[in-house]
mmCIF file of C-alpha atoms in Angstrom:
data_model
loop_
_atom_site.group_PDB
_atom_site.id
_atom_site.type_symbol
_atom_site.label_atom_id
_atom_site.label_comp_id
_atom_site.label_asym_id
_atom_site.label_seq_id
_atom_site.Cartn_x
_atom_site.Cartn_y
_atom_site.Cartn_z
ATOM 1 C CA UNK A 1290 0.000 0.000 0.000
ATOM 2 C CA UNK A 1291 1.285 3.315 -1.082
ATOM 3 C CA UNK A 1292 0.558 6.334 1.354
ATOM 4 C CA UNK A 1293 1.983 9.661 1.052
ATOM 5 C CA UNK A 1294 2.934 10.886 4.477
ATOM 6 C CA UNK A 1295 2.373 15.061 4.901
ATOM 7 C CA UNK A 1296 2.915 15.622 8.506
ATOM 8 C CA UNK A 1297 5.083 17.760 11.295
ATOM 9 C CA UNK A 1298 8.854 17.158 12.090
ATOM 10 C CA UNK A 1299 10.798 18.323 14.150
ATOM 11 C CA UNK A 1300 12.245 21.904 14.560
ATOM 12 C CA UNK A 1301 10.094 23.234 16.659
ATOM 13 C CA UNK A 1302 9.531 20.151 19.307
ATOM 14 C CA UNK A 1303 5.896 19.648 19.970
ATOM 15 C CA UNK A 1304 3.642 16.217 20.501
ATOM 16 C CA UNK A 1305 2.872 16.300 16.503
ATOM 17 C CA UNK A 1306 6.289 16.994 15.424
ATOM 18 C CA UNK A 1307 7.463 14.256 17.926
ATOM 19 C CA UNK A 1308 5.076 11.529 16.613
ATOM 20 C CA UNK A 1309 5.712 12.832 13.153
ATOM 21 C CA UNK A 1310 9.075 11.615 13.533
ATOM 22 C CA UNK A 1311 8.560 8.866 14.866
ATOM 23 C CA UNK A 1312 6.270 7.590 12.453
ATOM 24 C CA UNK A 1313 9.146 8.620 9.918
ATOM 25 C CA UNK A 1314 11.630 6.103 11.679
ATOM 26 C CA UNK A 1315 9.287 3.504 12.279
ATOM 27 C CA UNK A 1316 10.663 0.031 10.878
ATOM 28 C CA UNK A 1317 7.433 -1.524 11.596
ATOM 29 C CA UNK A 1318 5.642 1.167 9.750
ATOM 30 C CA UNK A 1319 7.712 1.556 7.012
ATOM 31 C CA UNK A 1320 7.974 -2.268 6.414
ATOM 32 C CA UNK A 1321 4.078 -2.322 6.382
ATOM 33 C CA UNK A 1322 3.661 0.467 3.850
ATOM 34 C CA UNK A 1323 5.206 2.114 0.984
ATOM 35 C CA UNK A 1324 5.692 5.546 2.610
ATOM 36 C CA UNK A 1325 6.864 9.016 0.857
ATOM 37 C CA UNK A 1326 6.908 12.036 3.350
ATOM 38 C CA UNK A 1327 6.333 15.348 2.919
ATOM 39 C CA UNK A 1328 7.470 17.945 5.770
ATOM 40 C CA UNK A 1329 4.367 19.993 6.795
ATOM 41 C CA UNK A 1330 6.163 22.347 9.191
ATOM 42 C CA UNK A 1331 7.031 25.835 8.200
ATOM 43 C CA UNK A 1332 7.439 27.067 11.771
ATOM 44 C CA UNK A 1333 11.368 26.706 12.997
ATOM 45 C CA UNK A 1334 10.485 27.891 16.631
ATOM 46 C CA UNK A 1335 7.644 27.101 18.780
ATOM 47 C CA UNK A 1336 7.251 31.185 19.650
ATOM 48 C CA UNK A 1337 6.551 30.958 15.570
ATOM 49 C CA UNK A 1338 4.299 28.905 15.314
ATOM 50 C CA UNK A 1339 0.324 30.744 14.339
ATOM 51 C CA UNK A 1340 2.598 33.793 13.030
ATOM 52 C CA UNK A 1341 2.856 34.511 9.398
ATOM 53 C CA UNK A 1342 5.332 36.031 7.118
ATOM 54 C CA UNK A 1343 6.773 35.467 3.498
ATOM 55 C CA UNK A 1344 9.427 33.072 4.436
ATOM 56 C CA UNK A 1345 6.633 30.987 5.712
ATOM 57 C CA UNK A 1346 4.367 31.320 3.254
ATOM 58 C CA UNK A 1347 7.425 30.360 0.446
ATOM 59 C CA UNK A 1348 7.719 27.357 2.715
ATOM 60 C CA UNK A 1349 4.138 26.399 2.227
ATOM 61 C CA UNK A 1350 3.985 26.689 -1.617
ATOM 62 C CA UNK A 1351 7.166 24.483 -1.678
ATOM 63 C CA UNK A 1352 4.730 22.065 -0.166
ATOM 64 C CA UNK A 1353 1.803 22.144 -2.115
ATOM 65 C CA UNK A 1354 4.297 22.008 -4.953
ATOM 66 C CA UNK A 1355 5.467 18.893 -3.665
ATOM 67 C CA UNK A 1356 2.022 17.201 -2.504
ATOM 68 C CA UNK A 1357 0.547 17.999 -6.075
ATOM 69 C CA UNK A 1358 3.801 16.242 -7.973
ATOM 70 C CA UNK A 1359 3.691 13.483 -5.826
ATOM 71 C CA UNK A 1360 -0.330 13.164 -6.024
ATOM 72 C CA UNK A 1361 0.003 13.458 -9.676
ATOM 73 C CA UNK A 1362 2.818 11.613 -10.828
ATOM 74 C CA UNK A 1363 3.880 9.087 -8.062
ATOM 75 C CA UNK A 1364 -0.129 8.562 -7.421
ATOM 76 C CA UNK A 1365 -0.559 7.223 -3.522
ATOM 77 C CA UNK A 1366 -3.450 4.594 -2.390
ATOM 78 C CA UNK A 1367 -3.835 6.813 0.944
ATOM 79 C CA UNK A 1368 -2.956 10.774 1.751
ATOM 80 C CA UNK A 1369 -2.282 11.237 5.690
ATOM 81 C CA UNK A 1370 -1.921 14.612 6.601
ATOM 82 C CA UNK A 1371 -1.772 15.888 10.108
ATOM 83 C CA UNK A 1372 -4.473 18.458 9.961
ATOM 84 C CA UNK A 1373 -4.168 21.663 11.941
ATOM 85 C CA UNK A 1374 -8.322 22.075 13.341
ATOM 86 C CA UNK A 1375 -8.289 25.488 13.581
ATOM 87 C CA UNK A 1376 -6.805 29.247 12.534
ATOM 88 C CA UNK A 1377 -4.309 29.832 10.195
ATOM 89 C CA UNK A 1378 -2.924 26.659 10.081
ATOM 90 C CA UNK A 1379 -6.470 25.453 8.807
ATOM 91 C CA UNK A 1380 -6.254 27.618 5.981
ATOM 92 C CA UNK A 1381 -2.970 26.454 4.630
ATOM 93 C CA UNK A 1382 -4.147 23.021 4.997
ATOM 94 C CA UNK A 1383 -6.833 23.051 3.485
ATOM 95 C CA UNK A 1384 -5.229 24.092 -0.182
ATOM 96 C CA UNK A 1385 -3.718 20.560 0.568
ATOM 97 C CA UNK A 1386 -6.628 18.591 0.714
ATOM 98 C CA UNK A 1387 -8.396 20.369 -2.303
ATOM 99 C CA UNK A 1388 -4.949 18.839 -3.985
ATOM 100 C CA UNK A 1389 -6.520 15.408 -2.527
ATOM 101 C CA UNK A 1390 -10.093 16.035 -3.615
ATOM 102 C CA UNK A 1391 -8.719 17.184 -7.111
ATOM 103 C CA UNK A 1392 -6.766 14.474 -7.916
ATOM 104 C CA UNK A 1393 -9.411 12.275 -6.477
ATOM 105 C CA UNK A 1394 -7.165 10.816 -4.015
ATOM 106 C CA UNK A 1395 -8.729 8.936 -0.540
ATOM 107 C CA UNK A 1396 -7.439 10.601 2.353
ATOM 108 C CA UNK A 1397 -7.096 11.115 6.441
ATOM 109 C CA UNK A 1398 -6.565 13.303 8.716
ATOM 110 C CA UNK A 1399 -4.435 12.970 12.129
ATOM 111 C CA UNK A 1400 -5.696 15.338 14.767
ATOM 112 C CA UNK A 1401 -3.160 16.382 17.335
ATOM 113 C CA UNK A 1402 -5.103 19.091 18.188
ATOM 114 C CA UNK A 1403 -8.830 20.811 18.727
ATOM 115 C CA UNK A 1404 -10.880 23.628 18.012
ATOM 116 C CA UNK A 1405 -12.983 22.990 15.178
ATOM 117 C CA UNK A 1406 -16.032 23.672 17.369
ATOM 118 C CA UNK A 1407 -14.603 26.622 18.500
ATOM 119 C CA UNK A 1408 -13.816 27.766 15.246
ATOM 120 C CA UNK A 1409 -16.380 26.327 13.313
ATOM 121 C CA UNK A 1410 -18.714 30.036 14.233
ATOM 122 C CA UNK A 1411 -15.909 32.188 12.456
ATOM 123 C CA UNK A 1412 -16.336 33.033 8.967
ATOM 124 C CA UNK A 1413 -13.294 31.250 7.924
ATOM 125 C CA UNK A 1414 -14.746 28.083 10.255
ATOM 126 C CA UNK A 1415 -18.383 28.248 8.742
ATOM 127 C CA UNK A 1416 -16.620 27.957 5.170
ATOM 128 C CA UNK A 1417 -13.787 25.612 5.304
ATOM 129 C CA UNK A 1418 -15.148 22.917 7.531
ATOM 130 C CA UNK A 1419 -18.039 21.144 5.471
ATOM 131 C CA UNK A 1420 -15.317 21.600 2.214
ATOM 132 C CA UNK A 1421 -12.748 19.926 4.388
ATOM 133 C CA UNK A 1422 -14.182 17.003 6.051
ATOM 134 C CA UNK A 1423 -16.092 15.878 2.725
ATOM 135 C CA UNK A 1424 -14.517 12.849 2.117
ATOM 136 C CA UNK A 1425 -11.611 12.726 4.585
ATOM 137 C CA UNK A 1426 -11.606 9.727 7.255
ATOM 138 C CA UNK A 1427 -10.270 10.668 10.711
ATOM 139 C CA UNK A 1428 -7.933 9.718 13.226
ATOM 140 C CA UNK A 1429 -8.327 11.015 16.634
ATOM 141 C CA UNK A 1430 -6.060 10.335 19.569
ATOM 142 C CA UNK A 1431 -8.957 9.290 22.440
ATOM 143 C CA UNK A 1432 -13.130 9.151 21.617
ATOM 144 C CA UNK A 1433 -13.036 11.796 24.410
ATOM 145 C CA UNK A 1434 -11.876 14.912 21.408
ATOM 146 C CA UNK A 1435 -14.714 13.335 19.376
ATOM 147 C CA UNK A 1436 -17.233 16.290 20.656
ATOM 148 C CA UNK A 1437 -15.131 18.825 18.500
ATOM 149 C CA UNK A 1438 -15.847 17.533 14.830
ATOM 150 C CA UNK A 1439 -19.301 15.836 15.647
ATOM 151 C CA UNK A 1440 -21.317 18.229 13.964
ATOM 152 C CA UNK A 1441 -18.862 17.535 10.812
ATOM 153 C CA UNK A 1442 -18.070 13.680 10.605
ATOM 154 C CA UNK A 1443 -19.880 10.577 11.653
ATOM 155 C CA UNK A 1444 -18.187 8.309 14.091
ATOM 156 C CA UNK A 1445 -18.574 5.472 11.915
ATOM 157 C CA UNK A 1446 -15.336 7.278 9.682
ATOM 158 C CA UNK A 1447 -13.285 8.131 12.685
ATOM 159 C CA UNK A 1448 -10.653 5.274 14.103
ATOM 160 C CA UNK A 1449 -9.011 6.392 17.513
ATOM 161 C CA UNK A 1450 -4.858 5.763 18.100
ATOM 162 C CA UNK A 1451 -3.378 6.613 21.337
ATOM 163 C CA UNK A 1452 -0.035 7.715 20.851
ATOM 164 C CA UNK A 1453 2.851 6.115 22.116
ATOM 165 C CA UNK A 1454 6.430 7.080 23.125
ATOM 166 C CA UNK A 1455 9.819 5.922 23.021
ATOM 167 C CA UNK A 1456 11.458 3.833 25.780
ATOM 168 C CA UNK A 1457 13.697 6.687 27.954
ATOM 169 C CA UNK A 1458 15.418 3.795 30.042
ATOM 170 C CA UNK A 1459 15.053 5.491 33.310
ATOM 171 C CA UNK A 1460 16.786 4.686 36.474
ATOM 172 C CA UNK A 1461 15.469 3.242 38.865
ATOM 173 C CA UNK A 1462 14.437 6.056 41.259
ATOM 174 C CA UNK A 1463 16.403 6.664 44.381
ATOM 175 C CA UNK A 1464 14.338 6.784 47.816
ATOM 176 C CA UNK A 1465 14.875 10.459 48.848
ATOM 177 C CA UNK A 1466 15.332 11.212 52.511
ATOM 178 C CA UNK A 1467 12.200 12.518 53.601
ATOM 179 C CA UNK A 1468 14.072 15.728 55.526
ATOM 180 C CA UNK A 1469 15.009 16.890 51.812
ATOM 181 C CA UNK A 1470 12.082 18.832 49.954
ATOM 182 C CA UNK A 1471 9.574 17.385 48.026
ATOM 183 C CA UNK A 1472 10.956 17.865 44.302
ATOM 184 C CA UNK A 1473 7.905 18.811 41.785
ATOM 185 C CA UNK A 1474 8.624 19.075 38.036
ATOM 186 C CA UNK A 1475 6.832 21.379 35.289
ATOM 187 C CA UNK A 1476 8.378 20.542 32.013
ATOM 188 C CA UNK A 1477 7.075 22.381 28.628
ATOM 189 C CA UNK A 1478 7.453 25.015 26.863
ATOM 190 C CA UNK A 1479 7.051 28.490 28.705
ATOM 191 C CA UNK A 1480 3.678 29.025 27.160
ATOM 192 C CA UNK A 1481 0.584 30.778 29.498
ATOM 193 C CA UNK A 1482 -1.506 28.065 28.181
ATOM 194 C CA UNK A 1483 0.341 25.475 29.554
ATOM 195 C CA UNK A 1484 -0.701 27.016 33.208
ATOM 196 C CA UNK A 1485 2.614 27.886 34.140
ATOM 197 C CA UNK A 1486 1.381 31.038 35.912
ATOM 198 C CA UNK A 1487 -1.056 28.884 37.675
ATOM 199 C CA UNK A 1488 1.417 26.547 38.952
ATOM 200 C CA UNK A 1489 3.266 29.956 40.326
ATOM 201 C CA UNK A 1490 0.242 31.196 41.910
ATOM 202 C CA UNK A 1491 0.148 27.446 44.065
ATOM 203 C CA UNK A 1492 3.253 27.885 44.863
ATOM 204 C CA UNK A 1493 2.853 31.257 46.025
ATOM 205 C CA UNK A 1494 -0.210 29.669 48.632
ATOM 206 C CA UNK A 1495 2.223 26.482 49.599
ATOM 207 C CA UNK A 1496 5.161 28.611 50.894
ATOM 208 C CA UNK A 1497 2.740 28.951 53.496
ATOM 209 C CA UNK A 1498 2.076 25.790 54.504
ATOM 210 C CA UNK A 1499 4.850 23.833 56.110
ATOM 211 C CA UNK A 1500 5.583 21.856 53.670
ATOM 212 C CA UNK A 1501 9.153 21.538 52.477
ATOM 213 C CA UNK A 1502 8.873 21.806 48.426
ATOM 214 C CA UNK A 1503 10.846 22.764 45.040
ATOM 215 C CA UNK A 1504 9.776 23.360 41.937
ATOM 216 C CA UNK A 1505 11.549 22.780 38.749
ATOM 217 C CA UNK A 1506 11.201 24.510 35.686
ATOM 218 C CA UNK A 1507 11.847 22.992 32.679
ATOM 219 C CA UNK A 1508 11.438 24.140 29.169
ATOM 220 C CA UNK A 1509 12.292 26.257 26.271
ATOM 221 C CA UNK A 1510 10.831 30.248 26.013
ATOM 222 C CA UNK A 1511 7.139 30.342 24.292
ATOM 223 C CA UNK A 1512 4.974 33.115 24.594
ATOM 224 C CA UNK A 1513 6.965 33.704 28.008
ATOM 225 C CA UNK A 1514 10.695 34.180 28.279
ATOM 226 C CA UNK A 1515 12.688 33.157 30.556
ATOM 227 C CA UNK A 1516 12.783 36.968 32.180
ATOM 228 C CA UNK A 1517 9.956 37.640 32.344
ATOM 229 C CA UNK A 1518 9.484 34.364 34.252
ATOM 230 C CA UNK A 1519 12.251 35.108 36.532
ATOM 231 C CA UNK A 1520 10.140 38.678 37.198
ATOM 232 C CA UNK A 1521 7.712 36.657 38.263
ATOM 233 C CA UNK A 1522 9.481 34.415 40.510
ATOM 234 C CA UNK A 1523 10.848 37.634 41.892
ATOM 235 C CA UNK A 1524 7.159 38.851 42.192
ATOM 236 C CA UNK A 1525 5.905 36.031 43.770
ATOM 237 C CA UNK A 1526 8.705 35.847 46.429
ATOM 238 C CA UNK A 1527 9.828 32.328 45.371
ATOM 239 C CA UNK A 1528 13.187 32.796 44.320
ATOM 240 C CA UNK A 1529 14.531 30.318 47.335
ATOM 241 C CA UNK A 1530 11.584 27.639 45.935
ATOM 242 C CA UNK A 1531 12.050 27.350 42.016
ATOM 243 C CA UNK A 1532 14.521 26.749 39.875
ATOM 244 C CA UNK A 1533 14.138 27.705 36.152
ATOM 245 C CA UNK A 1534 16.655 24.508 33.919
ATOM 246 C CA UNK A 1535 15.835 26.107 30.475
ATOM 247 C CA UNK A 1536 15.434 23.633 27.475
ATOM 248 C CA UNK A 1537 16.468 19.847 28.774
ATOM 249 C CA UNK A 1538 17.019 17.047 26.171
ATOM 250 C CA UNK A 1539 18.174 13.734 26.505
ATOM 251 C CA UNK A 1540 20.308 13.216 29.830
ATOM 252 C CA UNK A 1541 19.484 15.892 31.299
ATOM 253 C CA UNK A 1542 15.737 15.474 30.346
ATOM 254 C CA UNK A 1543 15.991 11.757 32.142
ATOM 255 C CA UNK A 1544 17.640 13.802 34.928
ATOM 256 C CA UNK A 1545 15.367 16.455 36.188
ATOM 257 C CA UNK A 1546 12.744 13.355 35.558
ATOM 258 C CA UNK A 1547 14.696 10.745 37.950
ATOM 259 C CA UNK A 1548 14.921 13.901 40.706
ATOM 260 C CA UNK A 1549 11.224 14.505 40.541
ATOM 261 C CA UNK A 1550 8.828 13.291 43.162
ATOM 262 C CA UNK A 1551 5.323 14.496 41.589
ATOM 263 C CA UNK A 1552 4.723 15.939 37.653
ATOM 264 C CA UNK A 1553 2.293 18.549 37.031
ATOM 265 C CA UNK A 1554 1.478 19.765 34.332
ATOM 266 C CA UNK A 1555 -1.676 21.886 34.978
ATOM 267 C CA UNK A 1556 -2.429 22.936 31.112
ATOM 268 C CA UNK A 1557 -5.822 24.985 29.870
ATOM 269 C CA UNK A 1558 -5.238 23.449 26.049
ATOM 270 C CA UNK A 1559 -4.190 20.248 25.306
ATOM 271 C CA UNK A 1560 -5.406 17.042 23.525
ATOM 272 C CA UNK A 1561 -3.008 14.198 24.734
ATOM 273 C CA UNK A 1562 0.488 15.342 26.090
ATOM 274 C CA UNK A 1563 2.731 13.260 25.455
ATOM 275 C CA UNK A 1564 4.863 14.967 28.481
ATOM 276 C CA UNK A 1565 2.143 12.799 30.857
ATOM 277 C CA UNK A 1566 2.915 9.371 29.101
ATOM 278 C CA UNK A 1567 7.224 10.444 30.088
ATOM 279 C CA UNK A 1568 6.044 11.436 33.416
ATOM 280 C CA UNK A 1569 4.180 8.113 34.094
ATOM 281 C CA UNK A 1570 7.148 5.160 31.952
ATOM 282 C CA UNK A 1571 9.284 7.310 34.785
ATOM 283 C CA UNK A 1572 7.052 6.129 37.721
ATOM 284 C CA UNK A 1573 5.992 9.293 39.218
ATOM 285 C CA UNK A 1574 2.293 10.855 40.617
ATOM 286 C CA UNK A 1575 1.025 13.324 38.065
ATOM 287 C CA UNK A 1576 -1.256 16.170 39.175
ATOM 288 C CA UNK A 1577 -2.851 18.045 35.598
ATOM 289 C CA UNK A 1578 -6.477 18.983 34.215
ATOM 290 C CA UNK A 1579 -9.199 17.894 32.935
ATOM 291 C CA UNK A 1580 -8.442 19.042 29.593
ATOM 292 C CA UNK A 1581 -8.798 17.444 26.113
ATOM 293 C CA UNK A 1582 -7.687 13.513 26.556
ATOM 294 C CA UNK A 1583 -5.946 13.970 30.361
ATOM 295 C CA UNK A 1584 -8.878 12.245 32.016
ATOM 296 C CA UNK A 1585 -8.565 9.192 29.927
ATOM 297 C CA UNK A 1586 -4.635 9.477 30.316
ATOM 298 C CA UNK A 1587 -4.063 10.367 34.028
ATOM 299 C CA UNK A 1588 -6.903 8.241 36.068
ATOM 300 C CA UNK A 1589 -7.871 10.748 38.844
ATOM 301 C CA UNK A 1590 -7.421 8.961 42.113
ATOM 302 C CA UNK A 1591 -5.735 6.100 40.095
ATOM 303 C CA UNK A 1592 -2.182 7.252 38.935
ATOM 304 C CA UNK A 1593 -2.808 10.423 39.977
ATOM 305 C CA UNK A 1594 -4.787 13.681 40.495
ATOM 306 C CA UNK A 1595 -7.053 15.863 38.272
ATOM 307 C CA UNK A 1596 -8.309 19.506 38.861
ATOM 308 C CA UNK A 1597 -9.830 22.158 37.080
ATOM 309 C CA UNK A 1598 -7.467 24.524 34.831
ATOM 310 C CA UNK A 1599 -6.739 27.716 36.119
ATOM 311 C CA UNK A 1600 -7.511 27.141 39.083
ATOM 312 C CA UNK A 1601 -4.941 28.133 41.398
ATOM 313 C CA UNK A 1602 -6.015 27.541 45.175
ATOM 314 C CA UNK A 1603 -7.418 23.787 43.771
ATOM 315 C CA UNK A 1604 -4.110 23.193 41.840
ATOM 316 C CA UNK A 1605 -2.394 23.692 45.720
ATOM 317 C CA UNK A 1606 -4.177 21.434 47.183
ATOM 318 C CA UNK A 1607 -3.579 18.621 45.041
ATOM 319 C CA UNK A 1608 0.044 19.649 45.389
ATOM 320 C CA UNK A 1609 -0.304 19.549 48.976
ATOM 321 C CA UNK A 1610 -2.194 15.555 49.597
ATOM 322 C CA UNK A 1611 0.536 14.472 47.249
ATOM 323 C CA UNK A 1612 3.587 15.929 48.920
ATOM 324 C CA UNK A 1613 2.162 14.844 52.487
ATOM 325 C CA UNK A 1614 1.369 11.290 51.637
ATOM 326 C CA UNK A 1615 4.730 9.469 50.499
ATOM 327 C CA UNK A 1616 2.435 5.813 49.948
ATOM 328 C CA UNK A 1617 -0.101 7.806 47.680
ATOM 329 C CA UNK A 1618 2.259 8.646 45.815
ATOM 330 C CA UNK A 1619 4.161 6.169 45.493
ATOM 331 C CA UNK A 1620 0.851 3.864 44.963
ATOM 332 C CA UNK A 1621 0.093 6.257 41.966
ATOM 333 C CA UNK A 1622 3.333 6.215 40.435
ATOM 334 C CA UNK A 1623 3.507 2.699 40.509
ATOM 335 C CA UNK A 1624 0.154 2.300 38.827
ATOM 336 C CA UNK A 1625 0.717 4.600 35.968
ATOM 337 C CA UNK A 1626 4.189 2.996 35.133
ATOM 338 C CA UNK A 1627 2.091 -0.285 34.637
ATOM 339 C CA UNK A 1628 -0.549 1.493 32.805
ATOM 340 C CA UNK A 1629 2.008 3.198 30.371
ATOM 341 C CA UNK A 1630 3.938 -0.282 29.912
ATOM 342 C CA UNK A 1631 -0.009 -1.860 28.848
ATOM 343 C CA UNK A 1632 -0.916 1.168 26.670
ATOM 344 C CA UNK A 1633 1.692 3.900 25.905
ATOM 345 C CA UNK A 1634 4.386 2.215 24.288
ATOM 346 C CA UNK A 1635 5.958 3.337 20.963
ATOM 347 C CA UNK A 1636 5.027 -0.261 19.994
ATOM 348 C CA UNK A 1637 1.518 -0.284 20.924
ATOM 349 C CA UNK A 1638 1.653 2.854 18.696
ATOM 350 C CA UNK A 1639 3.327 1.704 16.119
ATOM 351 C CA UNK A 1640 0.553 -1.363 15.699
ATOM 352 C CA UNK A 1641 -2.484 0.714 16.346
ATOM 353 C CA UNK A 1642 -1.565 3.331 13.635
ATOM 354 C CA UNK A 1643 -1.060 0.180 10.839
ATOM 355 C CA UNK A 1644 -4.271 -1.633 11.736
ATOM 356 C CA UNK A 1645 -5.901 1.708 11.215
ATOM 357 C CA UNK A 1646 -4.268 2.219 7.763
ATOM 358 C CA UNK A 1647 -4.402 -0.812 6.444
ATOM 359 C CA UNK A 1648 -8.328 -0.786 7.684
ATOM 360 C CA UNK A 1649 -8.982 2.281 5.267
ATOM 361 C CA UNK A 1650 -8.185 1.528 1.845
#
């Protein structure tokens, strides 16, 4: 079966460009298909990304370029293409699937993200959607983000794929002398959506509590850079509490992971992070939100604990239970290691995502 491949790689690091590549270097998948791949990124930085410009938009013609000669001449059974849902992103993609519907060729979409409802009562939403969705089958990442494009597709064209992650080969984790602070971890990109400046404003209610706590900060700069967080460290009074790493990757990464005692990640977008699926293969409690896919990911009261986003005072208290009950969370940690080894693996992934293909055409 030949499929032409049009999705995100990395530069910039997100969860699509990170399962883009991986699909890219998948034996399994590439030994089950006949693959060609087409780079849909034109964003080099994540702060880039949703901006537009004319180096961008010469990017994106190189594309279409590209999709139409190999739709045309090289003629795939299947075009996968992760779709943006919403914005500008929508836009450009959707000159690539008239190139599908021209040529006549069957098609899917990959969702790694939502907002077609949302979007759906612009203008540009009202328009595009009906034109995109036509004829396209779609892959979603948990039946839980099928409430966006219901008013668009039927469920009986929609086939759902976790996503999966690499093995990191973690350490086993140390026991940490409980005199020592309890060591929380916020990795992602410095991004307000991401509830960074929530997780501050906990923090800013712990200090006083008597609990003994650090935060680290992990991530590259989005829309916030690293000054202006350290303002608001400074602002907040918890310079002597939180420690900003910058960007980690690979041992370092596994580092400020192996350190950590409880992961939160309390985000107000998201559809399935694949930060929660590292947090739980390295055996620790996560707190986050019920957001997008989370609940299905992070069982509250189960591997861990869910709260509502931006919601400060709540997002403390979690915080709190966790960091004064050592056998919860070590009972929670445990539990979504074994849940991440049953459902999260890159080769759980890898044999979802072929059944679905090869179920299509």
């Amino acid at each position: 079966m030949k499929i032409l491949f049009i999705l995100h790689f990395p530069p910039p690091l997100h969860g699509a460009a990170m399962v883009g590549q991986y699909i890219k270097s998948s034996k399994v998948i590439n030994q089950s298909f006949d693959g060609n791949y087409v780079n849909l990124s034109t964003s080099s930085t994540v702060d880039d990304i949703g901006k537009s410009g004319i180096r961008k938009w010469v990017k994106y013609l190189k594309i279409v370029a590209k999709v139409f000669h190999q739709g045309l001449f090289n003629r795939p059974d299947l075009a996968y293409i992760t779709l943006t849902s919403n914005g500008p992103g929508l836009i450009k993609d959707a000159g690539i699937v008239f190139i599908f519907q021209l040529l006549g060729l069957p098609h899917v979409f990959h969702f790694h993200n939502k907002g077609v409802k949302k979007y759906s009562q612009t203008l540009f939403g009202k328009f595009l959607y009906p034109f995109v969705f036509k004829k396209a089958q779609i892959i979603l990442l948990s039946p839980l983000l099928f409430s966006d494009i219901e008013n668009y597709v039927s469920e009986t064209r929609v086939h759902y794929c976790t996503n999966g992650i690499l093995d990191m080969r973690f350490a086993v984790k140390d026991e940490y002398s409980s005199k020592g602070p309890i060591e929380i971890l916020f990795l992602s990109n410095l991004i307000r959506s991401k509830g960074v400046l929530d997780l501050l404003g906990a923090c800013s209610l712990l200090k006083n509590s008597t609990v003994n706590f650090r935060l680290t900060i992990a991530g590259g700069e989005g829309d916030i850079s690293s000054v202006e967080l350290e303002k608001l460290i400074l602002k907040y009074d918890l310079e002597d509490y939180i420690i900003y790493k910058g960007k980690v990757q690979g041992e370092d990464k596994k580092s400020v992971f192996h350190k950590a005692d409880i992961f939160v990640h309390p985000t107000h977008e998201d559809c399935f992070p694949l930060v929660l699926l590292e947090a739980m293969q390295a055996g620790l409690p996560i707190i986050s939100t019920y957001e997008g896919a989370i609940p299905e990911i992070v069982e509250d009261g189960v591997t861990g604990l869910l709260v509502p986003f931006k919601s400060p005072a709540k997002l403390a208290n979690a915080i709190l239970v966790l960091c004064e009950n050592p056998v919860l969370r070590e009972a929670f940690g445990k539990a979504g290691k074994e849940k991440f080894q049953r459902e999260y693996t890159l080769e759980k992934f890898e044999n979802r995502f072929v059944r679905i293909l090869s179920s299509i055409n």
